Every structure is written in C-alpha cells, then in structure tokens.
Short mmCIF file of N, CA and C and ligand atoms in Angstrom, two decimals:
data_model
loop_
_atom_site.label_atom_id
_atom_site.label_comp_id
_atom_site.label_asym_id
_atom_site.label_seq_id
_atom_site.Cartn_x
_atom_site.Cartn_y
_atom_site.Cartn_z
N MET A 1 11.74 -3.00 -10.81
CA MET A 1 11.79 -2.85 -9.36
C MET A 1 12.96 -1.95 -9.00
N LYS A 2 12.74 -1.09 -8.00
CA LYS A 2 13.73 -0.05 -7.73
C LYS A 2 14.78 -0.48 -6.70
N LYS A 3 14.34 -1.04 -5.61
CA LYS A 3 15.27 -1.40 -4.52
C LYS A 3 14.51 -2.27 -3.52
N ILE A 4 15.25 -2.87 -2.58
CA ILE A 4 14.56 -3.56 -1.49
C ILE A 4 13.99 -2.47 -0.59
N GLU A 5 12.66 -2.52 -0.39
CA GLU A 5 12.02 -1.48 0.44
C GLU A 5 12.09 -1.84 1.92
N HIS A 6 11.84 -3.13 2.22
CA HIS A 6 12.05 -3.60 3.59
C HIS A 6 12.18 -5.12 3.61
N VAL A 7 12.69 -5.59 4.73
CA VAL A 7 12.72 -7.03 5.00
C VAL A 7 11.75 -7.25 6.16
N GLY A 8 10.82 -8.19 5.98
CA GLY A 8 9.82 -8.47 7.01
C GLY A 8 10.25 -9.67 7.86
N ILE A 9 10.20 -9.50 9.17
CA ILE A 9 10.62 -10.55 10.10
C ILE A 9 9.46 -10.89 11.02
N ALA A 10 9.10 -12.16 11.05
CA ALA A 10 7.99 -12.60 11.92
C ALA A 10 8.51 -12.82 13.33
N VAL A 11 7.77 -12.27 14.30
CA VAL A 11 8.20 -12.39 15.71
C VAL A 11 6.99 -12.77 16.57
N HIS A 12 7.28 -13.42 17.68
CA HIS A 12 6.19 -13.80 18.61
C HIS A 12 5.72 -12.59 19.42
N ASP A 13 6.68 -11.76 19.85
CA ASP A 13 6.37 -10.70 20.81
C ASP A 13 7.00 -9.39 20.32
N LEU A 14 6.14 -8.49 19.80
CA LEU A 14 6.66 -7.27 19.17
C LEU A 14 7.47 -6.42 20.16
N GLU A 15 6.97 -6.28 21.37
CA GLU A 15 7.67 -5.41 22.34
C GLU A 15 9.07 -5.98 22.66
N ALA A 16 9.13 -7.29 22.92
CA ALA A 16 10.43 -7.92 23.22
C ALA A 16 11.38 -7.77 22.02
N SER A 17 10.85 -7.92 20.83
CA SER A 17 11.71 -7.83 19.63
C SER A 17 12.11 -6.38 19.36
N ASN A 18 11.24 -5.42 19.70
CA ASN A 18 11.64 -4.01 19.58
C ASN A 18 12.86 -3.72 20.45
N THR A 19 12.85 -4.27 21.65
CA THR A 19 13.99 -4.08 22.56
C THR A 19 15.25 -4.73 21.97
N LEU A 20 15.08 -5.93 21.45
CA LEU A 20 16.22 -6.66 20.86
C LEU A 20 16.80 -5.90 19.67
N PHE A 21 15.91 -5.44 18.76
CA PHE A 21 16.41 -4.77 17.55
C PHE A 21 16.97 -3.39 17.87
N LYS A 22 16.48 -2.78 18.93
CA LYS A 22 17.09 -1.50 19.35
C LYS A 22 18.55 -1.73 19.77
N LYS A 23 18.76 -2.80 20.53
CA LYS A 23 20.14 -3.14 20.94
C LYS A 23 20.99 -3.46 19.72
N LEU A 24 20.41 -4.21 18.79
CA LEU A 24 21.15 -4.65 17.60
C LEU A 24 21.52 -3.48 16.69
N LEU A 25 20.53 -2.62 16.40
CA LEU A 25 20.73 -1.58 15.39
C LEU A 25 21.20 -0.25 15.99
N GLY A 26 20.99 -0.09 17.29
CA GLY A 26 21.39 1.17 17.92
C GLY A 26 20.39 2.30 17.70
N VAL A 27 19.22 1.96 17.16
CA VAL A 27 18.14 2.97 17.01
C VAL A 27 16.81 2.34 17.43
N SER A 28 15.89 3.20 17.86
CA SER A 28 14.55 2.70 18.22
C SER A 28 13.68 2.59 16.98
N HIS A 29 12.63 1.82 17.08
CA HIS A 29 11.64 1.77 15.99
C HIS A 29 11.04 3.17 15.83
N TYR A 30 10.65 3.50 14.59
CA TYR A 30 10.09 4.84 14.39
C TYR A 30 8.57 4.84 14.33
N LYS A 31 7.98 3.67 14.22
CA LYS A 31 6.51 3.62 14.31
C LYS A 31 6.04 2.20 14.60
N ILE A 32 4.84 2.13 15.19
CA ILE A 32 4.13 0.86 15.32
C ILE A 32 2.80 1.06 14.61
N GLU A 33 2.42 0.10 13.80
CA GLU A 33 1.16 0.24 13.06
C GLU A 33 0.47 -1.11 13.00
N GLU A 34 -0.83 -1.09 13.21
CA GLU A 34 -1.62 -2.32 13.05
C GLU A 34 -2.29 -2.29 11.68
N VAL A 35 -2.18 -3.40 10.95
CA VAL A 35 -2.92 -3.53 9.68
C VAL A 35 -3.87 -4.70 9.87
N SER A 36 -5.11 -4.37 10.25
CA SER A 36 -6.05 -5.43 10.66
C SER A 36 -6.40 -6.34 9.49
N SER A 37 -6.42 -5.78 8.26
CA SER A 37 -6.75 -6.61 7.09
C SER A 37 -5.72 -7.73 6.89
N GLU A 38 -4.49 -7.56 7.39
CA GLU A 38 -3.46 -8.59 7.27
C GLU A 38 -3.28 -9.38 8.57
N GLY A 39 -4.00 -8.96 9.61
CA GLY A 39 -3.87 -9.65 10.91
C GLY A 39 -2.50 -9.48 11.53
N VAL A 40 -1.95 -8.25 11.41
CA VAL A 40 -0.59 -8.03 11.95
C VAL A 40 -0.48 -6.69 12.68
N ARG A 41 0.48 -6.67 13.62
CA ARG A 41 0.94 -5.43 14.22
C ARG A 41 2.41 -5.35 13.86
N THR A 42 2.80 -4.19 13.35
CA THR A 42 4.17 -4.07 12.82
C THR A 42 4.92 -2.96 13.54
N SER A 43 6.25 -3.08 13.54
CA SER A 43 7.08 -1.94 13.92
C SER A 43 8.16 -1.80 12.86
N PHE A 44 8.63 -0.57 12.69
CA PHE A 44 9.61 -0.29 11.63
C PHE A 44 10.87 0.33 12.21
N PHE A 45 12.00 -0.13 11.68
CA PHE A 45 13.32 0.40 12.03
C PHE A 45 14.01 0.86 10.76
N LYS A 46 14.78 1.95 10.89
CA LYS A 46 15.66 2.35 9.78
C LYS A 46 17.08 2.15 10.25
N SER A 47 17.88 1.53 9.40
CA SER A 47 19.30 1.37 9.70
C SER A 47 20.04 1.80 8.45
N GLY A 48 20.62 3.00 8.47
CA GLY A 48 21.20 3.54 7.23
C GLY A 48 20.11 3.59 6.17
N PRO A 49 20.38 3.05 4.97
CA PRO A 49 19.36 3.10 3.92
C PRO A 49 18.36 1.93 4.03
N ASN A 50 18.53 1.11 5.04
CA ASN A 50 17.74 -0.13 5.10
C ASN A 50 16.57 -0.02 6.08
N LYS A 51 15.53 -0.79 5.76
CA LYS A 51 14.33 -0.75 6.60
C LYS A 51 13.95 -2.17 6.99
N ILE A 52 13.66 -2.35 8.26
CA ILE A 52 13.24 -3.65 8.80
C ILE A 52 11.82 -3.50 9.32
N GLU A 53 10.99 -4.46 8.97
CA GLU A 53 9.60 -4.51 9.47
C GLU A 53 9.47 -5.74 10.37
N LEU A 54 9.16 -5.52 11.63
CA LEU A 54 8.86 -6.65 12.52
C LEU A 54 7.36 -6.88 12.49
N LEU A 55 6.94 -8.14 12.46
CA LEU A 55 5.51 -8.46 12.35
C LEU A 55 5.09 -9.45 13.42
N GLU A 56 4.08 -9.05 14.17
CA GLU A 56 3.47 -9.91 15.19
C GLU A 56 2.04 -10.22 14.73
N ALA A 57 1.58 -11.43 14.96
CA ALA A 57 0.21 -11.80 14.57
C ALA A 57 -0.81 -11.22 15.54
N THR A 58 -1.95 -10.79 15.01
CA THR A 58 -3.03 -10.32 15.88
C THR A 58 -4.21 -11.29 15.93
N SER A 59 -4.13 -12.37 15.12
CA SER A 59 -5.18 -13.38 15.18
C SER A 59 -4.59 -14.72 14.73
N PRO A 60 -5.23 -15.81 15.11
CA PRO A 60 -4.70 -17.13 14.74
C PRO A 60 -4.75 -17.38 13.23
N GLU A 61 -5.61 -16.62 12.51
CA GLU A 61 -5.72 -16.79 11.05
C GLU A 61 -4.68 -15.98 10.29
N SER A 62 -3.97 -15.14 11.00
CA SER A 62 -2.98 -14.27 10.35
C SER A 62 -1.91 -15.10 9.65
N PRO A 63 -1.44 -14.65 8.46
CA PRO A 63 -0.32 -15.35 7.80
C PRO A 63 0.91 -15.45 8.71
N ILE A 64 1.05 -14.48 9.61
CA ILE A 64 2.20 -14.50 10.52
C ILE A 64 2.04 -15.60 11.57
N ALA A 65 0.81 -15.79 12.06
CA ALA A 65 0.58 -16.86 13.04
C ALA A 65 0.88 -18.22 12.42
N LYS A 66 0.43 -18.40 11.16
CA LYS A 66 0.66 -19.69 10.48
C LYS A 66 2.15 -19.92 10.25
N PHE A 67 2.83 -18.84 9.84
CA PHE A 67 4.27 -18.93 9.57
C PHE A 67 5.03 -19.29 10.85
N LEU A 68 4.68 -18.62 11.95
CA LEU A 68 5.37 -18.87 13.22
C LEU A 68 5.15 -20.32 13.68
N GLU A 69 3.95 -20.80 13.43
CA GLU A 69 3.64 -22.17 13.84
C GLU A 69 4.47 -23.18 13.05
N LYS A 70 4.60 -22.92 11.72
CA LYS A 70 5.30 -23.88 10.86
C LYS A 70 6.82 -23.73 10.91
N LYS A 71 7.28 -22.46 10.88
CA LYS A 71 8.72 -22.23 10.70
C LYS A 71 9.40 -21.56 11.87
N GLY A 72 8.61 -20.97 12.78
CA GLY A 72 9.22 -20.22 13.89
C GLY A 72 9.61 -18.81 13.45
N GLU A 73 10.22 -18.07 14.36
CA GLU A 73 10.58 -16.68 14.07
C GLU A 73 11.65 -16.64 12.97
N GLY A 74 11.60 -15.56 12.19
CA GLY A 74 12.64 -15.40 11.16
C GLY A 74 12.15 -14.56 9.99
N ILE A 75 12.98 -14.54 8.93
CA ILE A 75 12.63 -13.71 7.76
C ILE A 75 11.36 -14.26 7.12
N HIS A 76 10.37 -13.40 6.99
CA HIS A 76 9.06 -13.80 6.46
C HIS A 76 8.90 -13.38 5.00
N HIS A 77 9.39 -12.18 4.65
CA HIS A 77 9.28 -11.73 3.27
C HIS A 77 10.32 -10.66 2.95
N VAL A 78 10.54 -10.51 1.65
CA VAL A 78 11.39 -9.42 1.15
C VAL A 78 10.50 -8.54 0.29
N ALA A 79 10.52 -7.23 0.58
CA ALA A 79 9.64 -6.30 -0.14
C ALA A 79 10.45 -5.41 -1.08
N PHE A 80 9.98 -5.31 -2.32
CA PHE A 80 10.61 -4.45 -3.32
C PHE A 80 9.74 -3.24 -3.60
N ALA A 81 10.39 -2.09 -3.72
CA ALA A 81 9.66 -0.85 -4.08
C ALA A 81 9.45 -0.84 -5.59
N VAL A 82 8.25 -0.46 -5.99
CA VAL A 82 7.94 -0.30 -7.41
C VAL A 82 7.24 1.06 -7.61
N ASP A 83 7.36 1.58 -8.83
CA ASP A 83 6.71 2.86 -9.12
C ASP A 83 5.24 2.67 -9.46
N ASP A 84 4.95 1.59 -10.21
CA ASP A 84 3.59 1.38 -10.72
C ASP A 84 3.18 -0.05 -10.37
N LEU A 85 2.50 -0.21 -9.25
CA LEU A 85 2.18 -1.55 -8.74
C LEU A 85 1.28 -2.32 -9.72
N GLU A 86 0.29 -1.65 -10.28
CA GLU A 86 -0.62 -2.37 -11.17
C GLU A 86 0.12 -2.89 -12.39
N ALA A 87 1.04 -2.08 -12.91
CA ALA A 87 1.83 -2.50 -14.08
C ALA A 87 2.74 -3.68 -13.71
N GLU A 88 3.32 -3.66 -12.51
CA GLU A 88 4.19 -4.76 -12.07
C GLU A 88 3.39 -6.04 -11.85
N ILE A 89 2.18 -5.89 -11.31
CA ILE A 89 1.31 -7.07 -11.12
C ILE A 89 1.02 -7.70 -12.49
N ALA A 90 0.71 -6.86 -13.46
CA ALA A 90 0.39 -7.37 -14.81
C ALA A 90 1.63 -8.00 -15.43
N ARG A 91 2.77 -7.36 -15.31
CA ARG A 91 4.01 -7.88 -15.91
C ARG A 91 4.39 -9.23 -15.29
N LEU A 92 4.34 -9.31 -13.95
CA LEU A 92 4.79 -10.54 -13.27
C LEU A 92 3.79 -11.69 -13.47
N THR A 93 2.50 -11.35 -13.57
CA THR A 93 1.50 -12.37 -13.88
C THR A 93 1.79 -12.96 -15.27
N LYS A 94 2.09 -12.06 -16.22
CA LYS A 94 2.40 -12.49 -17.59
C LYS A 94 3.66 -13.35 -17.62
N GLU A 95 4.58 -13.05 -16.72
CA GLU A 95 5.85 -13.82 -16.65
C GLU A 95 5.66 -15.17 -15.97
N GLY A 96 4.44 -15.42 -15.44
CA GLY A 96 4.15 -16.73 -14.87
C GLY A 96 4.24 -16.82 -13.35
N PHE A 97 4.47 -15.68 -12.68
CA PHE A 97 4.51 -15.71 -11.22
C PHE A 97 3.08 -15.78 -10.66
N THR A 98 2.96 -16.38 -9.47
CA THR A 98 1.64 -16.45 -8.83
C THR A 98 1.47 -15.22 -7.95
N VAL A 99 0.72 -14.25 -8.49
CA VAL A 99 0.46 -13.02 -7.74
C VAL A 99 -0.77 -13.27 -6.87
N LEU A 100 -0.61 -13.10 -5.57
CA LEU A 100 -1.68 -13.47 -4.64
C LEU A 100 -2.85 -12.50 -4.66
N ASN A 101 -2.59 -11.22 -4.94
CA ASN A 101 -3.70 -10.27 -5.09
C ASN A 101 -3.50 -9.45 -6.35
N GLN A 102 -4.46 -9.57 -7.26
CA GLN A 102 -4.36 -8.84 -8.54
C GLN A 102 -4.67 -7.36 -8.36
N THR A 103 -5.36 -7.05 -7.26
CA THR A 103 -5.67 -5.64 -6.98
C THR A 103 -4.80 -5.18 -5.81
N PRO A 104 -4.11 -4.03 -5.94
CA PRO A 104 -3.29 -3.53 -4.83
C PRO A 104 -4.12 -3.42 -3.55
N LYS A 105 -3.49 -3.76 -2.43
CA LYS A 105 -4.21 -3.63 -1.16
C LYS A 105 -3.40 -2.77 -0.19
N LYS A 106 -4.07 -2.37 0.91
CA LYS A 106 -3.44 -1.47 1.86
C LYS A 106 -2.35 -2.19 2.64
N GLY A 107 -1.15 -1.58 2.65
CA GLY A 107 -0.08 -2.09 3.49
C GLY A 107 0.16 -1.14 4.66
N ALA A 108 1.31 -1.30 5.31
CA ALA A 108 1.69 -0.41 6.39
C ALA A 108 2.56 0.72 5.84
N ASP A 109 2.79 1.73 6.68
CA ASP A 109 3.73 2.81 6.35
C ASP A 109 3.37 3.50 5.03
N ASN A 110 2.05 3.69 4.82
CA ASN A 110 1.57 4.43 3.66
C ASN A 110 1.91 3.78 2.31
N LYS A 111 1.72 2.46 2.24
CA LYS A 111 2.04 1.74 1.00
C LYS A 111 0.81 0.99 0.48
N LEU A 112 0.79 0.81 -0.84
CA LEU A 112 -0.10 -0.16 -1.47
C LEU A 112 0.76 -1.37 -1.76
N VAL A 113 0.22 -2.57 -1.52
CA VAL A 113 1.08 -3.76 -1.62
C VAL A 113 0.42 -4.89 -2.41
N ALA A 114 1.28 -5.79 -2.91
CA ALA A 114 0.82 -7.05 -3.50
C ALA A 114 1.88 -8.10 -3.17
N PHE A 115 1.47 -9.38 -3.14
CA PHE A 115 2.39 -10.45 -2.76
C PHE A 115 2.48 -11.50 -3.87
N LEU A 116 3.67 -12.08 -3.99
CA LEU A 116 3.89 -13.22 -4.89
C LEU A 116 4.03 -14.48 -4.05
N HIS A 117 3.33 -15.53 -4.41
CA HIS A 117 3.38 -16.76 -3.61
C HIS A 117 4.79 -17.34 -3.65
N PRO A 118 5.29 -17.77 -2.47
CA PRO A 118 6.66 -18.32 -2.43
C PRO A 118 6.85 -19.56 -3.31
N ILE A 119 5.74 -20.21 -3.66
CA ILE A 119 5.84 -21.40 -4.52
C ILE A 119 6.40 -21.04 -5.90
N SER A 120 6.19 -19.76 -6.30
CA SER A 120 6.65 -19.34 -7.63
C SER A 120 7.96 -18.53 -7.57
N THR A 121 8.50 -18.39 -6.34
CA THR A 121 9.70 -17.55 -6.19
C THR A 121 10.77 -18.22 -5.31
N ASN A 122 11.01 -19.48 -5.61
CA ASN A 122 12.06 -20.24 -4.90
C ASN A 122 11.90 -20.22 -3.38
N GLY A 123 10.65 -20.25 -2.92
CA GLY A 123 10.41 -20.39 -1.48
C GLY A 123 10.48 -19.09 -0.69
N VAL A 124 10.59 -17.96 -1.40
CA VAL A 124 10.66 -16.66 -0.70
C VAL A 124 9.39 -15.86 -1.00
N LEU A 125 8.66 -15.49 0.05
CA LEU A 125 7.49 -14.63 -0.15
C LEU A 125 7.98 -13.23 -0.53
N ILE A 126 7.50 -12.74 -1.69
CA ILE A 126 7.91 -11.42 -2.18
C ILE A 126 6.74 -10.45 -2.06
N GLU A 127 7.01 -9.29 -1.52
CA GLU A 127 6.02 -8.21 -1.45
C GLU A 127 6.46 -7.12 -2.43
N LEU A 128 5.50 -6.55 -3.13
CA LEU A 128 5.77 -5.38 -3.97
C LEU A 128 5.08 -4.21 -3.29
N CYS A 129 5.74 -3.08 -3.19
CA CYS A 129 5.03 -1.96 -2.58
C CYS A 129 5.29 -0.64 -3.30
N GLN A 130 4.20 0.09 -3.37
CA GLN A 130 4.21 1.41 -4.02
C GLN A 130 3.75 2.43 -2.99
N GLU A 131 4.41 3.57 -2.97
CA GLU A 131 3.99 4.68 -2.11
C GLU A 131 2.53 4.98 -2.43
N ALA A 132 1.67 5.01 -1.40
CA ALA A 132 0.25 5.31 -1.65
C ALA A 132 0.11 6.77 -2.06
N PRO A 133 -0.74 7.04 -3.07
CA PRO A 133 -0.92 8.43 -3.48
C PRO A 133 -1.41 9.27 -2.29
N SER A 134 -0.97 10.53 -2.20
CA SER A 134 -1.42 11.41 -1.12
C SER A 134 -2.91 11.64 -1.25
N PRO A 135 -3.62 11.77 -0.13
CA PRO A 135 -5.04 12.11 -0.24
C PRO A 135 -5.21 13.50 -0.83
N PRO A 136 -6.33 13.74 -1.52
CA PRO A 136 -6.54 15.07 -2.09
C PRO A 136 -6.39 16.16 -1.02
N VAL A 137 -5.89 17.32 -1.43
CA VAL A 137 -5.60 18.42 -0.49
C VAL A 137 -6.83 18.77 0.33
N GLU A 138 -8.02 18.74 -0.33
CA GLU A 138 -9.23 19.22 0.38
C GLU A 138 -9.56 18.35 1.60
N TRP A 139 -9.07 17.04 1.65
CA TRP A 139 -9.34 16.18 2.80
C TRP A 139 -8.78 16.80 4.09
N GLY A 140 -7.65 17.49 3.95
CA GLY A 140 -7.02 18.04 5.14
C GLY A 140 -7.52 19.43 5.50
N MET A 141 -8.52 19.94 4.73
CA MET A 141 -8.92 21.34 4.92
C MET A 141 -10.24 21.46 5.69
N GLU A 142 -10.83 20.31 6.05
CA GLU A 142 -12.12 20.39 6.74
C GLU A 142 -11.93 20.66 8.24
C1 LIG B 201 1.93 -4.94 7.29
C2 LIG B 201 1.37 -5.00 5.92
C3 LIG B 201 2.34 -5.49 4.87
C4 LIG B 201 3.39 -4.41 4.63
O1 LIG B 201 2.94 -3.26 4.38
O2 LIG B 201 4.60 -4.61 4.67
C5 LIG B 201 2.93 -6.84 5.20
O3 LIG B 201 4.08 -7.12 5.16
S1 LIG B 201 1.71 -8.02 5.62
C6 LIG B 201 2.58 -9.53 5.86
C7 LIG B 201 1.58 -10.56 6.14
N1 LIG B 201 0.75 -10.81 4.97
C8 LIG B 201 1.06 -11.78 4.07
O4 LIG B 201 2.00 -12.57 4.22
C9 LIG B 201 0.13 -11.84 2.86
C10 LIG B 201 0.65 -12.81 1.82
N2 LIG B 201 0.73 -14.17 2.35
C11 LIG B 201 -0.24 -15.07 2.12
O5 LIG B 201 -1.22 -14.79 1.44
C12 LIG B 201 -0.07 -16.43 2.76
O6 LIG B 201 0.80 -16.36 3.86
C13 LIG B 201 0.50 -17.49 1.76
C14 LIG B 201 1.89 -17.15 1.27
C15 LIG B 201 -0.47 -17.66 0.56
C16 LIG B 201 0.55 -18.84 2.49
O7 LIG B 201 -0.73 -19.04 3.03
P1 LIG B 201 -1.34 -20.50 3.28
O8 LIG B 201 -1.25 -21.33 2.05
O9 LIG B 201 -2.68 -20.38 3.92
O10 LIG B 201 -0.33 -20.96 4.41
P2 LIG B 201 0.32 -22.31 4.69
O11 LIG B 201 0.83 -22.17 6.07
O12 LIG B 201 -0.59 -23.47 4.38
O13 LIG B 201 1.58 -22.34 3.68
C17 LIG B 201 1.58 -22.98 2.41
C18 LIG B 201 3.04 -23.19 2.04
O14 LIG B 201 3.70 -21.92 1.88
C19 LIG B 201 4.79 -21.82 2.81
N3 LIG B 201 4.90 -20.44 3.28
C20 LIG B 201 3.94 -19.74 3.91
N4 LIG B 201 4.39 -18.51 4.18
C21 LIG B 201 5.65 -18.46 3.72
C22 LIG B 201 6.64 -17.43 3.74
N5 LIG B 201 6.38 -16.24 4.26
N6 LIG B 201 7.84 -17.70 3.20
C23 LIG B 201 8.13 -18.92 2.65
N7 LIG B 201 7.20 -19.94 2.60
C24 LIG B 201 6.00 -19.69 3.15
C25 LIG B 201 4.41 -22.77 3.93
O15 LIG B 201 5.54 -23.16 4.65
C26 LIG B 201 3.79 -23.91 3.16
O16 LIG B 201 4.78 -24.69 2.56
P3 LIG B 201 4.76 -26.28 2.72
O17 LIG B 201 4.78 -26.50 4.19
O18 LIG B 201 5.99 -26.73 2.01
O19 LIG B 201 3.49 -26.70 2.09
CO1 LIG B 202 5.97 -6.13 4.54
#
C-alpha cells in the first residue's frame, strides 16, 4: 500500500458539511459526485497532501444510511492507494482478511475500489483504491 488516499466521513447533510469543512480547511470542495451503486453522494476536499471524502446517503439501504443510524456522523472509512488492486485483493484474502468484493468496483474520483470488512480490521472499514485506467484514446475522438 502506498499511502492514505482519503478519509471518508459520513454526514447527514452534504451541503451543510461542505460549508463546515470549507470553514475548517480554508478551501472549498473540488467536486461533488454521486456513486449510485454505493448509494452515496460525495464531495472531496484537498488539504495539503491530504484528501477528505464526505459521504451522504442517497437511499435507506446505503451503507452510509445504516452507519449514520447506528453510529451517527463521523469517520466511516480509511482508504489506501494501491498500484494493483487485484493483486492486493488476492494478497489480503490469503492473509485472512475479509475482502467484501473480490472484483474491483467503481468508486468516486476515477478510482476502482474494494473494501475490507471492519470485523477483520479492528473495527475500521478499509477501502483500497487504484487509479482507474484511462479510457482508450479513440473513445474521446468520436
Ligand atoms: C464513493 C465511492 C467509494 C469511494 O470511491 O471512496 C466509497 O467510499 S463508498 C462508501 C460506502 N460503501 C461502503 O461502505 C461499502 C462497504 N461497506 C459495506 O459493504 C457495509 O457497510 C458493511 C461494512 C459490510 C456493513 O454492512 P452491514 O453488515 O449490512 O451493516 P450493519 O449495519 O449490519 O453492520 C454490521 C457491523 O459492522 C459495523 N460497521 C458497519 N459499517 C462500519 C464502518 N464503516 N466502520 C466500522 N464498523 C462498521 C456495524 O456497526 C455492525 O457492528 P455491530 O453493531 O457490532 O454488529
Ligand atoms: Co471512500
């Protein structure tokens, strides 16, 4: 694993939290993105070398909705950058971690992601993320 890629924070109200984090960090979010497959709307902040992801639930089945109900707002996950997600999934599975998705799935901010169940990581949900490969050049030429 290369570095912490982002820290994910579950929030009830993305707009209100964007205002709060702007005051806190002194910078505005640089993007808002919805990832419907995860049932979330996210915003991203950069603070020096660090990245914060705020997550609001878009449906009651969303992992964020469940988390907010049980634990309230707060740190939801820590994401690590990896070069080869499939290799890391295989390595960590072999090491006995509970990898929630054996196949990389679409994340936000142009990433492929996988999650480790907090039951196997001292109660902390871990995300692994790899920069998604660029689409072939010809896609942009039509
Ligand atoms: C925007 C895309 C992406 C990115 O690019 O960055 C994201 O970050 S998406 C983030 C949202 N998606 C996910 O979290 C996907 C992975 N999570 C899951 O699959 C589930 O949340 C889970 C971890 C498997 C838990 O689901 P489930 O078992 O259905 O929920 P429960 O509410 O029953 O919880 C069981 C147990 O686990 C504890 N828990 C749940 N979430 C967390 C958490 N984030 N951190 C620590 N612990 C967590 C929960 O409290 C329960 O514990 P007990 O109460 O002790 O049983
Ligand atoms: Co994340």
